[in-house]
XYZ file of C-alpha atoms in Angstrom:
367
model
C -0.125 0.022 0.187
C 2.324 3.167 -1.081
C 1.733 5.936 0.669
C 3.137 9.333 -1.054
C 3.619 12.629 0.955
C 4.447 15.757 -0.416
C 6.869 18.083 0.874
C 5.242 21.901 0.675
C 5.622 25.526 2.055
C 7.066 28.461 0.731
C 9.654 29.437 -1.387
C 13.416 29.204 0.549
C 11.933 27.572 3.744
C 14.259 24.754 3.144
C 12.471 21.860 1.483
C 14.951 20.806 -0.766
C 17.395 20.800 1.927
C 15.266 18.458 3.862
C 14.295 16.233 0.764
C 18.057 15.444 0.071
C 18.570 14.892 3.752
C 15.469 12.373 3.785
C 16.320 10.753 0.670
C 20.469 10.876 1.110
C 20.768 12.403 -2.255
C 20.603 15.833 -3.980
C 18.540 15.214 -6.361
C 16.350 18.264 -5.703
C 18.799 21.518 -6.292
C 18.752 23.895 -3.089
C 19.250 27.561 -3.853
C 18.820 30.969 -2.307
C 16.158 32.214 -4.724
C 12.384 31.359 -5.507
C 11.546 28.424 -7.673
C 14.666 26.740 -7.783
C 12.779 23.478 -7.808
C 9.877 23.236 -10.873
C 9.006 19.512 -11.091
C 8.724 17.518 -8.777
C 11.070 15.285 -6.967
C 10.786 11.947 -5.867
C 12.454 9.964 -3.408
C 11.876 6.195 -1.822
C 12.682 6.408 2.118
C 12.359 3.017 4.237
C 10.614 3.762 7.178
C 13.259 3.045 10.781
C 11.533 0.044 12.855
C 14.142 -1.588 15.285
C 11.349 -4.041 15.378
C 12.392 -4.882 11.522
C 15.856 -4.977 12.082
C 15.786 -7.037 15.145
C 13.839 -9.202 13.224
C 16.238 -9.484 10.177
C 19.222 -9.827 12.521
C 17.268 -13.168 14.208
C 16.514 -14.890 11.267
C 19.532 -13.820 9.241
C 16.765 -14.155 5.715
C 18.210 -13.834 2.559
C 16.222 -10.767 1.241
C 14.964 -7.920 3.818
C 12.123 -5.510 2.558
C 11.084 -2.777 5.033
C 8.081 -0.607 4.621
C 9.007 2.503 2.445
C 7.670 6.129 2.014
C 7.631 8.397 -1.052
C 8.174 11.760 -0.479
C 7.671 14.323 -3.439
C 9.150 17.792 -2.868
C 6.777 20.435 -4.659
C 8.596 23.740 -5.452
C 7.605 26.505 -3.321
C 3.695 28.112 -3.242
C 3.374 31.861 -3.310
C 0.110 33.935 -2.482
C -1.945 33.838 -6.043
C -0.898 30.399 -6.372
C -4.797 29.291 -6.934
C -4.516 31.796 -9.729
C -1.485 30.594 -11.353
C 0.981 32.903 -9.616
C 4.680 31.212 -9.769
C 3.373 28.532 -11.463
C 0.824 27.845 -8.862
C -1.833 26.095 -10.488
C 0.968 23.085 -12.020
C 2.203 22.993 -8.329
C -0.957 22.557 -6.688
C -1.667 19.826 -8.739
C 1.247 17.774 -8.057
C -0.173 18.278 -4.019
C -3.635 16.518 -5.270
C -1.511 13.304 -6.263
C -0.161 12.796 -2.722
C -1.638 10.883 0.441
C -0.337 13.377 2.884
C 1.268 16.793 2.858
C 4.374 17.708 4.951
C 4.312 21.395 5.438
C 7.686 23.218 5.678
C 7.902 26.655 8.068
C 11.218 28.719 8.330
C 12.122 29.172 12.111
C 15.522 30.733 11.420
C 16.395 33.713 10.466
C 19.433 34.242 8.077
C 20.309 37.294 6.442
C 21.950 35.184 3.419
C 18.800 33.274 2.520
C 15.916 35.440 0.815
C 12.357 34.979 2.795
C 10.001 35.844 -0.179
C 7.868 37.974 2.466
C 11.163 40.059 3.603
C 10.975 38.460 7.397
C 10.193 35.027 9.486
C 6.753 34.976 10.501
C 5.353 31.635 10.892
C 1.627 32.493 11.097
C 1.660 34.645 7.866
C 4.158 31.813 5.911
C 1.378 29.082 7.229
C -1.998 30.952 6.300
C -0.836 32.065 2.707
C -0.387 28.067 2.370
C -3.441 27.144 3.558
C -5.405 30.142 1.767
C -4.424 29.420 -1.208
C -4.985 25.507 -1.012
C -8.474 26.637 0.385
C -9.263 28.574 -2.917
C -8.157 25.844 -5.055
C -10.432 23.692 -3.379
C -13.322 26.141 -3.483
C -13.086 26.445 -7.555
C -12.829 22.724 -8.068
C -15.647 22.240 -5.659
C -18.030 24.894 -7.494
C -16.909 23.364 -11.354
C -18.549 19.939 -9.758
C -21.773 21.186 -8.132
C -22.380 23.333 -11.793
C -21.164 19.985 -13.454
C -24.000 17.662 -11.337
C -26.818 20.047 -12.060
C -28.065 18.616 -14.632
C -28.065 15.189 -13.040
C -29.630 16.412 -9.670
C -32.247 17.640 -11.139
C -32.952 14.837 -13.074
C -33.387 12.485 -9.893
C -30.404 11.263 -9.759
C -29.677 9.880 -6.341
C -25.801 10.047 -6.177
C -25.496 13.340 -7.857
C -28.284 14.927 -5.415
C -25.941 13.466 -2.287
C -22.455 14.072 -3.876
C -23.846 18.068 -4.131
C -25.080 17.500 -0.486
C -21.283 16.921 0.576
C -20.042 19.594 -1.786
C -22.338 22.160 -0.435
C -20.755 21.352 2.873
C -17.502 21.777 2.180
C -18.607 24.685 0.167
C -19.716 26.631 2.864
C -16.545 26.002 4.989
C -13.891 26.961 2.280
C -16.801 30.399 1.720
C -15.884 31.150 5.128
C -11.819 30.554 4.651
C -11.695 27.268 6.403
C -10.222 23.536 5.407
C -12.203 20.979 3.692
C -11.566 19.224 7.111
C -14.223 21.704 9.003
C -17.191 20.129 7.164
C -16.944 17.037 9.366
C -17.916 14.925 6.631
C -19.184 11.086 7.227
C -17.463 8.326 5.287
C -20.224 8.115 2.781
C -19.914 11.980 2.373
C -15.945 11.435 1.726
C -16.583 8.550 -0.665
C -18.799 10.857 -2.946
C -16.034 13.162 -3.254
C -12.702 11.369 -2.763
C -11.793 11.797 -6.894
C -11.284 15.176 -6.524
C -8.475 14.994 -4.218
C -9.139 17.900 -2.807
C -6.356 19.644 -1.169
C -7.642 20.778 2.461
C -9.128 17.195 3.153
C -5.475 15.641 3.354
C -3.943 15.080 6.680
C -0.854 17.522 7.121
C 2.234 17.244 9.450
C 4.149 20.734 9.976
C 8.131 20.548 10.024
C 9.673 23.239 11.737
C 13.054 24.420 10.109
C 15.111 25.749 13.530
C 18.491 27.017 13.534
C 21.238 24.513 14.364
C 21.982 25.879 17.799
C 18.421 25.661 18.530
C 18.063 21.747 17.993
C 17.997 20.515 21.240
C 15.554 23.583 22.665
C 13.168 24.327 19.752
C 10.486 26.205 22.450
C 12.652 28.512 23.450
C 12.088 30.001 19.877
C 9.100 32.676 19.540
C 8.871 31.597 15.988
C 9.077 27.449 16.765
C 6.413 28.535 19.698
C 3.954 30.172 16.963
C 4.383 27.178 14.842
C 3.535 25.216 17.943
C 0.247 27.101 18.537
C -0.783 26.810 15.152
C -0.388 23.182 14.617
C -2.699 22.817 18.115
C -5.563 24.683 16.925
C -5.271 22.748 13.498
C -5.484 19.379 15.496
C -1.470 18.838 13.760
C 1.808 17.482 15.051
C 4.458 19.588 14.545
C 8.550 18.482 14.548
C 11.449 20.815 15.235
C 14.572 19.713 12.296
C 17.054 21.767 11.326
C 17.505 21.335 7.648
C 21.860 22.236 8.351
C 22.149 19.289 10.775
C 19.907 16.702 8.995
C 22.270 18.245 5.488
C 25.230 17.239 7.196
C 23.796 13.847 8.632
C 22.954 12.348 5.224
C 27.022 13.101 4.482
C 27.974 10.789 7.167
C 28.645 7.546 7.551
C 26.331 5.057 10.217
C 29.982 5.423 12.745
C 30.267 8.840 12.118
C 26.459 9.641 12.172
C 26.502 7.902 15.947
C 29.722 10.480 16.707
C 28.156 13.535 15.559
C 24.431 12.715 16.874
C 26.248 12.404 20.410
C 28.060 15.689 19.783
C 24.882 17.631 19.408
C 23.104 16.056 22.129
C 20.517 14.076 19.810
C 19.931 10.331 19.862
C 18.561 10.000 15.879
C 18.341 12.386 13.122
C 15.112 14.304 13.198
C 14.008 13.263 10.171
C 13.846 9.666 11.603
C 10.699 11.333 13.390
C 9.359 12.503 10.821
C 8.998 9.405 8.502
C 7.726 7.929 11.241
C 5.020 10.266 11.947
C 4.463 10.646 8.245
C 3.707 7.056 8.408
C 1.538 6.561 10.888
C -0.637 9.991 9.508
C -2.894 8.619 7.819
C -3.397 5.579 10.324
C -0.806 2.529 9.025
C 0.571 0.082 11.206
C 3.029 -2.453 10.811
C 2.924 -5.971 10.444
C 5.580 -8.807 9.592
C 6.499 -11.693 7.599
C 9.856 -13.762 9.017
C 11.458 -16.987 7.413
C 14.507 -17.840 5.811
C 13.904 -16.258 2.416
C 12.338 -13.232 3.474
C 12.063 -11.002 6.169
C 9.410 -8.416 5.375
C 7.072 -5.169 6.531
C 3.459 -4.625 5.654
C 2.050 -1.552 6.163
C -2.008 -1.505 6.416
C -4.595 0.967 8.010
C -5.327 0.335 11.266
C -8.630 -1.820 11.566
C -7.725 -4.075 8.646
C -9.288 -7.638 9.076
C -6.265 -10.609 8.564
C -7.682 -11.614 4.777
C -7.412 -8.101 3.878
C -4.145 -7.835 5.364
C -2.878 -11.204 3.621
C -3.967 -9.522 0.408
C -1.269 -7.165 0.601
C 0.987 -10.192 0.010
C -0.922 -11.988 -2.814
C -4.617 -11.864 -3.250
C -4.999 -15.502 -3.740
C -4.107 -15.830 0.098
C -7.184 -13.822 0.798
C -9.109 -15.369 -1.360
C -8.378 -18.980 -0.070
C -7.614 -17.760 3.340
C -7.868 -20.765 6.044
C -6.639 -18.510 9.148
C -3.587 -17.042 10.425
C -0.832 -18.142 12.973
C 0.064 -14.877 14.799
C 2.445 -14.053 17.049
C 2.980 -10.462 18.715
C 6.582 -9.024 18.123
C 7.109 -8.185 21.959
C 6.630 -12.056 22.528
C 9.183 -12.922 19.506
C 11.649 -10.617 21.465
C 11.316 -11.857 25.179
C 11.504 -15.578 23.821
C 14.693 -14.743 21.635
C 13.153 -16.325 18.508
C 9.747 -16.776 16.580
C 10.107 -21.081 17.383
C 10.458 -20.291 21.493
C 7.687 -17.841 21.457
C 5.525 -20.597 20.036
C 6.921 -23.046 21.933
C 6.061 -20.894 24.739
C 2.286 -20.915 23.996
C 2.354 -17.081 22.466
C 1.242 -18.143 18.937
C -2.477 -17.695 18.862
C -4.854 -18.968 15.636
C -6.900 -16.618 14.117
C -9.893 -16.536 12.030
C -10.913 -14.146 9.216
C -12.808 -11.346 11.891
C -9.290 -10.830 13.370
C -7.887 -7.337 13.243
C -4.458 -7.118 12.456
C -2.299 -5.426 15.504
C 0.371 -3.583 14.902
C 3.680 -5.708 15.369
C 2.384 -8.838 14.528
C 4.724 -11.606 13.271
C 1.578 -13.819 10.723
C 2.521 -16.453 8.861
C -0.964 -17.200 6.714
C -2.150 -20.771 5.815
C -4.604 -20.764 2.772
C -6.092 -23.010 -0.159
C -6.950 -21.647 -3.494
């Protein structure tokens, strides 16, 4: 199940620097001028998971496949983007294709790096991006309501239901609020999903802070402001120093450990970004582990065993008999999958079993 996150923000907030650090590449140009990124850059990043590492070390398989997230570096948006300013329409179309949004906000002063609005102001920066997303959605919703008018008038029930859902969204967008403020039901969401509305996508805020404040970002007025904004939107905010992450991405593992220790950090800030991005859409992980392969599988929380098995192959779902399930913590406690099973920690689960995060699973099936 692919997860694609779009990195957005104003120009010169550190998007491309952070993207390059995330993907340990130099695929996105980072420069001191707006719109140095035109076409979106895409990178695949493994989700850091000590449980997966433990299983690989334990089983020593021929192959290992961790869960991954796809990050898309989208060019900086500016005021007027929804009307085409700064190639805005083109950039907004890139955002529509992603599952979740990582909104990078500048929380550092640097006279050598231009701020498009002349000063560091997280509140103003966030509101510019949000307004452009709202205006773009408003245009999309208005067009769809107009297109459905004839069908609705002729008595088409689905057109009427879709229009009703869109009108709820329209009222919020018109008031400058995101589509999420409409609090749509699951049925309503399914009717408007194809529009890929920008303000229905979950958002994770990333505060790009100065190197010297990475261990105490809360002392920065700019980061405090961003925390307040995120709380009002019921969203998470993570402090990251683009400068530090860029340096870390160029180091070997042992050098990285030393550098982190010197900075008073336990792990790169981007590890947390990757994990939070993964969980943003309610994903959990289960594992399959054998001599041939240890693999992580990402599924939506609440998925039942047969549907989880379908991530491996549709035949397993079709011929599902039962699942042999051992919790990762039991594997770790007893030292091996076999030992955990011998201790009675393996369970046989049927079609109604809801998979838990960290389950180590083996599926029985017959086609």
